[in-house]
Short mmCIF file of C-alpha atoms in Angstrom, two decimals:
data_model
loop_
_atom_site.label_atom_id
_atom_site.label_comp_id
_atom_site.label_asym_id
_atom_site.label_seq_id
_atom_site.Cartn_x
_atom_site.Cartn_y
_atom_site.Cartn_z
CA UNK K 1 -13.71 96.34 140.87
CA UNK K 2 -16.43 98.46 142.39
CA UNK K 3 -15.78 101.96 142.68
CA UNK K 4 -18.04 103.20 144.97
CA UNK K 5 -17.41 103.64 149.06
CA UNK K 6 -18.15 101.02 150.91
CA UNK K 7 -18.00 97.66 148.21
CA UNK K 8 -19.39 94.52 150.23
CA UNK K 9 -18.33 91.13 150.01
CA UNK K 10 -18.29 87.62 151.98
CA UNK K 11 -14.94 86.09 153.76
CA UNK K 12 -15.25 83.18 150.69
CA UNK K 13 -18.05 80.50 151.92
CA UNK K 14 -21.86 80.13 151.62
CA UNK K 15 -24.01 77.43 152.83
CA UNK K 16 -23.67 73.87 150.88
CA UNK K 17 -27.07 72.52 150.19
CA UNK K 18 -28.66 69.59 151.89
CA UNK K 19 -28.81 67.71 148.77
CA UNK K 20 -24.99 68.31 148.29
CA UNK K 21 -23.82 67.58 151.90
CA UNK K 22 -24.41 65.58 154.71
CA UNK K 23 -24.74 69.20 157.04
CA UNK K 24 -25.19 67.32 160.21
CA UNK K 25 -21.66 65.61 159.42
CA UNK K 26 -19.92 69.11 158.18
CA UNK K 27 -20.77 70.57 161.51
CA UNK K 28 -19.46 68.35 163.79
CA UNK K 29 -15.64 69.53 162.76
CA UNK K 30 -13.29 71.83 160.44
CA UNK K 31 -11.55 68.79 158.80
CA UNK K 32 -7.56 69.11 158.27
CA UNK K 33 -7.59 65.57 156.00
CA UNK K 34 -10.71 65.18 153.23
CA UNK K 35 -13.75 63.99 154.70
CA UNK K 36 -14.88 62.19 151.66
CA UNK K 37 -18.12 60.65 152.95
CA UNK K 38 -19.36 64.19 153.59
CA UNK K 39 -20.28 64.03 149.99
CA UNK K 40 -24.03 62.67 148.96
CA UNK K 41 -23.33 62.36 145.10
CA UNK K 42 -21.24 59.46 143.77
CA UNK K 43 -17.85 60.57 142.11
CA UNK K 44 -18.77 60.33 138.86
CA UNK K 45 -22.12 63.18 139.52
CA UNK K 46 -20.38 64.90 141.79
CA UNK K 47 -18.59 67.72 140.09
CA UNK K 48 -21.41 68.59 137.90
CA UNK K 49 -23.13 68.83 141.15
CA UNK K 50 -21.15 71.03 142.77
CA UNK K 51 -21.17 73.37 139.77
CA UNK K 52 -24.69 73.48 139.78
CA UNK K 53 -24.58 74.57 144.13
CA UNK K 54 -21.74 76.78 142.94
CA UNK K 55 -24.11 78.87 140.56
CA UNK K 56 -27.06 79.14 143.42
CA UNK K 57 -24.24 80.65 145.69
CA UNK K 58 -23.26 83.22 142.95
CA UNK K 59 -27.01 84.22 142.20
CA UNK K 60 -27.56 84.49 145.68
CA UNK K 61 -24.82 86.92 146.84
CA UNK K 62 -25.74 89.11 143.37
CA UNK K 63 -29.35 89.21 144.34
CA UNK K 64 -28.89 89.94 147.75
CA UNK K 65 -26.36 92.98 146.31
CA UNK K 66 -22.63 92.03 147.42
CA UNK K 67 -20.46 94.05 144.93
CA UNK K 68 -17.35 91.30 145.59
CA UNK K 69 -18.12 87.70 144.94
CA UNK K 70 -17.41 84.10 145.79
CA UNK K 71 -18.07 80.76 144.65
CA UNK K 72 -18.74 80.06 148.13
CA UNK K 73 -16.54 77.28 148.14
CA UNK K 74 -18.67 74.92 147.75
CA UNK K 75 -16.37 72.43 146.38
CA UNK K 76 -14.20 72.33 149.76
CA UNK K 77 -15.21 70.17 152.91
CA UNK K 78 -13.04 72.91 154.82
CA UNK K 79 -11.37 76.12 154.08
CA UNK K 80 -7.90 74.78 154.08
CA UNK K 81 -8.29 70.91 153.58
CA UNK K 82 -8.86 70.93 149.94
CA UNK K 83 -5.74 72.79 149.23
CA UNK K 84 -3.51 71.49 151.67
CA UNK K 85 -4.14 67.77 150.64
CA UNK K 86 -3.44 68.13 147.09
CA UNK K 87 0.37 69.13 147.59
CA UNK K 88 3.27 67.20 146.91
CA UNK K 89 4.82 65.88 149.71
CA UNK K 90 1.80 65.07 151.61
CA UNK K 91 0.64 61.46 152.93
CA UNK K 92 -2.68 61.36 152.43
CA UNK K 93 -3.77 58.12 152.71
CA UNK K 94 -1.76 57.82 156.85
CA UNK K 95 -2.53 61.13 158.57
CA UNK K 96 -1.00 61.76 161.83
CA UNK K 97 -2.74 62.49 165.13
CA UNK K 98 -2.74 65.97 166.91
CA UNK K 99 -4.39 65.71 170.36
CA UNK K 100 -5.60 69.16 171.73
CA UNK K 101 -5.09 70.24 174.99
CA UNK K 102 -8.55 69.20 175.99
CA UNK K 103 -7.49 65.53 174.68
CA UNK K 104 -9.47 66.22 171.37
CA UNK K 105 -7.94 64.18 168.21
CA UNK K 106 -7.64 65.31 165.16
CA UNK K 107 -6.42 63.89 162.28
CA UNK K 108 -3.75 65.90 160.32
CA UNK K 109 -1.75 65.86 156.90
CA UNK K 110 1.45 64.03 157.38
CA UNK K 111 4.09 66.03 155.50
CA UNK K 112 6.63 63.30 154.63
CA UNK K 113 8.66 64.80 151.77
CA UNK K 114 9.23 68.04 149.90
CA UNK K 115 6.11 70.35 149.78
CA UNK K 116 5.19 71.75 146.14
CA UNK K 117 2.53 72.06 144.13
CA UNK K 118 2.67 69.23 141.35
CA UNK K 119 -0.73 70.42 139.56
CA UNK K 120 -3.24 73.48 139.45
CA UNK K 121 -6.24 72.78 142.46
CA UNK K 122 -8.36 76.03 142.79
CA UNK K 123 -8.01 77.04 139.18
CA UNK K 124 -11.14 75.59 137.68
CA UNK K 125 -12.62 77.07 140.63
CA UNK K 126 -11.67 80.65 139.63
CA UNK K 127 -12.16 80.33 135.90
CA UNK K 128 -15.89 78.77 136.90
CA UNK K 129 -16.43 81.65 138.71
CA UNK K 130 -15.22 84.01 135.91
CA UNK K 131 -17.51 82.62 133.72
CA UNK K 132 -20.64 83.13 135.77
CA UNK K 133 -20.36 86.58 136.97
CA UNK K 134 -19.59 89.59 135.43
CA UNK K 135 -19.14 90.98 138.99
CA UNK K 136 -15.50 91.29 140.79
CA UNK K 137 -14.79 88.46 141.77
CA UNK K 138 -12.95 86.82 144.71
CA UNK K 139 -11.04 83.42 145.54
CA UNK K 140 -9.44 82.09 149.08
CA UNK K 141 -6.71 80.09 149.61
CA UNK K 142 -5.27 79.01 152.82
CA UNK K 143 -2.40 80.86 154.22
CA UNK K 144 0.72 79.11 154.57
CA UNK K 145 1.59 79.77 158.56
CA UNK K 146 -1.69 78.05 159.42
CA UNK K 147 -1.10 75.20 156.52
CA UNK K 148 1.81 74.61 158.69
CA UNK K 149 -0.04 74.44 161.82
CA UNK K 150 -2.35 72.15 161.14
CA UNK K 151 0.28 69.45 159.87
CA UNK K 152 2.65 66.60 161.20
CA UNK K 153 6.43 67.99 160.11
CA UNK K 154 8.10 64.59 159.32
CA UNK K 155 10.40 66.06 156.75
CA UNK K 156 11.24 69.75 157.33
CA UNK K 157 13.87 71.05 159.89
CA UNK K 158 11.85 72.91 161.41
CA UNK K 159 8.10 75.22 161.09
CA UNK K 160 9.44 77.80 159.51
CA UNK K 161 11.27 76.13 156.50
CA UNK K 162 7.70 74.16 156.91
CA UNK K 163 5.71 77.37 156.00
CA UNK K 164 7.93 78.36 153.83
CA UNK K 165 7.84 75.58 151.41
CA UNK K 166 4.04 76.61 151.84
CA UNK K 167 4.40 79.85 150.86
CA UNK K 168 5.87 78.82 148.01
CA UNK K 169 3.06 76.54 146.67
CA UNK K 170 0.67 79.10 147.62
CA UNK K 171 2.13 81.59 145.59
CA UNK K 172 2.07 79.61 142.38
CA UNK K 173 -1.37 78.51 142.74
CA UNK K 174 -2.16 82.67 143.18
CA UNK K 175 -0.47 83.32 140.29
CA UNK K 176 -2.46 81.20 138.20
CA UNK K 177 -5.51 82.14 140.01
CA UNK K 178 -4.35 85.59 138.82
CA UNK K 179 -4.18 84.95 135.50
CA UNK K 180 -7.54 83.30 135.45
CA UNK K 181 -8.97 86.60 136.31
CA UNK K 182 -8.97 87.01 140.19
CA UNK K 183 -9.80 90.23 140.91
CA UNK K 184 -8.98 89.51 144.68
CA UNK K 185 -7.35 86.68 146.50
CA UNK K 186 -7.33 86.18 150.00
CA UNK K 187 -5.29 84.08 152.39
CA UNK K 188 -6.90 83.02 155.40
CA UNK K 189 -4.48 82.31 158.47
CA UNK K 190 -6.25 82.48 161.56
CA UNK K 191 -3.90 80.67 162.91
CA UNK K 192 -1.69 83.46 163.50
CA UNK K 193 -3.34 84.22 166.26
CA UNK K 194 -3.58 80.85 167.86
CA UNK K 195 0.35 80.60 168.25
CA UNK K 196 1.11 84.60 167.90
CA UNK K 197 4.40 83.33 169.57
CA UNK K 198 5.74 81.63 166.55
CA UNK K 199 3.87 83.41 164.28
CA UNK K 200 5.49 87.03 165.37
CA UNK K 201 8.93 84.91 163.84
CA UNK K 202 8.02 84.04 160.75
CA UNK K 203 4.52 84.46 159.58
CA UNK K 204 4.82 88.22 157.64
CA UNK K 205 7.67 86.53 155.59
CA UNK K 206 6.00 83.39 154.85
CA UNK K 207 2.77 85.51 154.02
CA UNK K 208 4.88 87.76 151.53
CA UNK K 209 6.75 85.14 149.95
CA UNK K 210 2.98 83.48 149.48
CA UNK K 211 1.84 86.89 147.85
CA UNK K 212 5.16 87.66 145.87
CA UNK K 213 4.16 88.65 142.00
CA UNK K 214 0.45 89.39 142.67
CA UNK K 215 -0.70 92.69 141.32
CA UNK K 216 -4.64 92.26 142.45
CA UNK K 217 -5.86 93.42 145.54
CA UNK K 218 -5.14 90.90 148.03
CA UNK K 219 -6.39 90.00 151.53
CA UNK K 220 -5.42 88.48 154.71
CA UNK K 221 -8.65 87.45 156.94
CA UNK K 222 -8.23 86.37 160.53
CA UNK K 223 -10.87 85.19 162.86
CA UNK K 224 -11.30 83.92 166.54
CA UNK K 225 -13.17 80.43 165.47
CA UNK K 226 -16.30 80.17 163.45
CA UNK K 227 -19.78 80.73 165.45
CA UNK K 228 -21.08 77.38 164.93
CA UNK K 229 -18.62 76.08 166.34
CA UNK K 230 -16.75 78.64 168.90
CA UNK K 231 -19.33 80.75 171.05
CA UNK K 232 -18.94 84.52 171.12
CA UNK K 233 -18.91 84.87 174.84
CA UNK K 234 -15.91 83.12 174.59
CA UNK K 235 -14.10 85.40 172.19
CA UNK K 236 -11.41 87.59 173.07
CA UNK K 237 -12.17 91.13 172.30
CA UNK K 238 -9.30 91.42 170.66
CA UNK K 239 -6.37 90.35 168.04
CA UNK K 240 -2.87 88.79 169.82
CA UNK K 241 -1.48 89.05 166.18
CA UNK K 242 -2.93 92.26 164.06
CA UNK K 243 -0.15 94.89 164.18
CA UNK K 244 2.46 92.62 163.00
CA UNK K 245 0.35 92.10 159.75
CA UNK K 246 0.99 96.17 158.86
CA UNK K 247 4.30 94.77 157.60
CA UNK K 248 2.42 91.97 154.78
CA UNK K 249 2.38 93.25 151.17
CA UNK K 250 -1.66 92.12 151.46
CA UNK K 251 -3.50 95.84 150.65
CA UNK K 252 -6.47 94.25 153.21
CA UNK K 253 -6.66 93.07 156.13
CA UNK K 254 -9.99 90.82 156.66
CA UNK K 255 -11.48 90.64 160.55
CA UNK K 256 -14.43 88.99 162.77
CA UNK K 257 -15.84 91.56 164.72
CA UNK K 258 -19.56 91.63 164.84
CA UNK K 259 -20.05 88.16 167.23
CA UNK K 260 -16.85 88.86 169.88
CA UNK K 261 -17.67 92.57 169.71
CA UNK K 262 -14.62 93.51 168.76
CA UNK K 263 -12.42 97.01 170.25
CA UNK K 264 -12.19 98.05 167.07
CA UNK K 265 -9.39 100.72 168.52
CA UNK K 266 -7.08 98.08 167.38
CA UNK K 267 -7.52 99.09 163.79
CA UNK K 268 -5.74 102.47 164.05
CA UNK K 269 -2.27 99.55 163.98
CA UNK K 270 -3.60 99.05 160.42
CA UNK K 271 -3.55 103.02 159.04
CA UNK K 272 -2.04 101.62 155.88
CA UNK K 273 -4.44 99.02 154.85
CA UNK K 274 -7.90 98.46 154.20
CA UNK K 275 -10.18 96.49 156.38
CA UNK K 276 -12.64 94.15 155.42
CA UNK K 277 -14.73 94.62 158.48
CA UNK K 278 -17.00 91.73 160.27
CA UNK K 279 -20.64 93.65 160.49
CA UNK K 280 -22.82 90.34 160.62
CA UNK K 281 -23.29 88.34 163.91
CA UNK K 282 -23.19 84.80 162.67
CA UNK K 283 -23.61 83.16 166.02
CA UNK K 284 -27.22 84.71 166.09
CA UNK K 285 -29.59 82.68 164.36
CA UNK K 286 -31.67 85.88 163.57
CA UNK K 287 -31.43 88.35 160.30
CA UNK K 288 -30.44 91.59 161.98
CA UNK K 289 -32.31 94.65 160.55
CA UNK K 290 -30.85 96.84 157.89
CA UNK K 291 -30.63 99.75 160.60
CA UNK K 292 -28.77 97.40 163.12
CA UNK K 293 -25.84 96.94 160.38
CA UNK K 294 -25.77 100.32 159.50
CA UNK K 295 -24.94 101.07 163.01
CA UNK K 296 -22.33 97.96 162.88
CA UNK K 297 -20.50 100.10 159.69
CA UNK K 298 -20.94 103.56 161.30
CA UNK K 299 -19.36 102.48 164.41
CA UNK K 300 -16.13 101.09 162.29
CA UNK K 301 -16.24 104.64 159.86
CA UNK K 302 -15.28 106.01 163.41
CA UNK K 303 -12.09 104.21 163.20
CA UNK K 304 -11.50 103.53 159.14
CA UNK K 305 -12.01 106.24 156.39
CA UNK K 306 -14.94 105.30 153.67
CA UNK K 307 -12.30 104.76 151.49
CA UNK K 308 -10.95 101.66 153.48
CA UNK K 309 -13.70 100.13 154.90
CA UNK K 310 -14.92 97.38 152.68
CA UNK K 311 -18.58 95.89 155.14
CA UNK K 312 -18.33 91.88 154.77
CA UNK K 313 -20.07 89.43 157.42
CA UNK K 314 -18.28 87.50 160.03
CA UNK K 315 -16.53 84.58 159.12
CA UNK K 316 -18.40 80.70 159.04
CA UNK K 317 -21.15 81.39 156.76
CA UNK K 318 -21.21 78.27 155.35
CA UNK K 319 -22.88 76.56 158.07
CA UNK K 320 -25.70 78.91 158.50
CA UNK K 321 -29.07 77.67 156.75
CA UNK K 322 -29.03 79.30 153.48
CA UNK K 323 -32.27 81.25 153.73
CA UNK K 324 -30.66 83.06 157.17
CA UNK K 325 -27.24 83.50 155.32
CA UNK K 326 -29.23 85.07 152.23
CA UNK K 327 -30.97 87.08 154.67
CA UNK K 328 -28.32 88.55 156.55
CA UNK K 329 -26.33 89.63 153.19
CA UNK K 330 -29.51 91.64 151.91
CA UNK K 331 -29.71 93.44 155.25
CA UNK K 332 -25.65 94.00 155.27
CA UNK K 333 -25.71 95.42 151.31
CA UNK K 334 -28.98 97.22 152.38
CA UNK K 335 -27.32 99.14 154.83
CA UNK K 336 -23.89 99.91 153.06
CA UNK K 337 -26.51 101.97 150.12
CA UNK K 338 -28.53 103.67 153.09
CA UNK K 339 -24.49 104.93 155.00
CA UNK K 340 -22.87 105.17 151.78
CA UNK K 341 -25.63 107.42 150.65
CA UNK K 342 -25.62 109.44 154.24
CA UNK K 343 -21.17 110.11 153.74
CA UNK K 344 -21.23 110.86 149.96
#
């Protein structure tokens, strides 16, 4: 792990290549179920492929400087699908239905017997990315209060024993991930703050049962929608869940704040943690200048000691052309040397 103030990193993705994905089909939705045609290699090419997209992402955020790598997940259609759908438990071949409240469908996993983990998904991932940089290094996972969100409950009593049969598949998948040689794993669960209701009841326990044994750094990274697909005008400017999550045994807490502008008053509810802080406007198709960043991570030192604050972009970088993404991660590690250099 770095050791200097102010370490960078992403949230976990980086753009897919062209030649790899159909991009105009990977932006039209955040699948729940796989989206198998997204694909443009036949099975049998397609995981060498994807290794080969997976190194360009890891030369890319070590050239452009970030001290906290990815493998961009380039091997997931979604952040959450990949995982979700490998489970025990899960029908994958008859999802269910969820209609929004604007009448938008979307299919879901149907979760028609008991949830576990019957096999090892992300761990080739993690020991892939071991083996290619000798930087720290970072996985994802999907939380297990938004896993159980974004599923049909045909089996469970109710949510919570839902999430918590999560939680417990999450955490043996960490701990494997662990002893491949994470040095960080994150859960993402921005649903928390889509149903802060239910999630105020159950989602700190489900998060610490899903973290229970892990002795790297971990992370919990929320977010108001990506860019591409959620304007920033219509952003809230700020969390419904982020105190609650001073209770999880996660040492960071990962947030969007660059495109919704967040109040970043909200993070003196998080004293205890560190912040992986959202410095990089993805909604704007332009590379920001060093300087502007540098602002971005001056303005959140006013809130979070150098010793928390870890500068990362905003989340949804995976459906940014790559050029812009590598762009805007030169001018973000740029301007953590020029402030880290101006504080030490």
């Amino acid at each position: 792990m770095p050791k200097h103030l102010l370490p960078t990193t992403v949230v976990g993705s980086y753009p897919q290549p062209e030649w790899l994905v159909d991009r105009a089909m990977l932006s039209k939705s955040v699948p729940r179920t796989r989206m198998h045609a997204m694909w443009r290699l036949p099975e049998e090419h397609l995981e060498e492929a994807q290794d080969d997209a997976t190194i360009v992402a890891i030369r890319d955020m070590e050239r452009a400087g970030i001290d906290i790598v990815t493998d961009g997940e380039i091997r997931r259609e979604s952040y959450s699908n990949r995982f979700a759908t490998a489970l025990e438990g899960i029908d994958i071949d008859n999802p269910a239905i969820i209609k929004s409240r604007s009448g938008q469908e979307t299919p879901v996993p149907r979760v028609v017997g008991p949830v576990s983990r019957g096999r090892p998904v992300e761990l080739r991932d993690m020991e892939f990315l071991r083996r290619n940089t000798d930087r720290a290094a970072k996985i994802t996972l999907p939380g297990p209060f938004t896993m159980s969100q974004q599923a049909k409950n045909e089996f469970y009593e109710d949510d919570e024993e839902l999430a918590m049969a999560f939680a417990e598949a999450v955490n043996a998948e960490a701990l494997d991930l662990q002893k491949a040689g994470a040095d960080v794993i994150q859960l993402d669960e921005p649903w928390v703050r889509n149903n802060p209701e239910l999630a105020k009841r159950y989602a700190v326990k489900a998060i610490n049962r899903a973290l229970k044994g892990i002795t790297v750094p971990t992370v919990i990274h929320l977010c108001f929608g990506y860019a591409a697909v959620v304007p920033g005008s219509t952003k809230p400017a700020g969390y419904s869940f982020l105190a609650e999550l001073a209770d999880t045994s996660a040492e960071q807490i990962s947030i969007e704040a660059a495109q919704p502008k967040l109040d970043l008053g909200v993070l003196r509810d998080l004293s205890g943690k560190k912040i992986m802080l959202g410095v990089l406007d993805l909604g704007n198709p332009e590379i920001e200048s060093t300087e502007i960043v540098a602002d971005r991570i001056r303005h959140g030192l006013k809130y979070v000691a150098a010793e928390r604050l870890i500068p990362a972009p905003d989340c949804g970088m995976k459906y940014m052309p790559r050029q812009t993404a590598f762009g805007k991660l030169k001018a973000m590690c740029d301007a953590a040397a020029i402030v880290r250099k101006e504080i030490s």
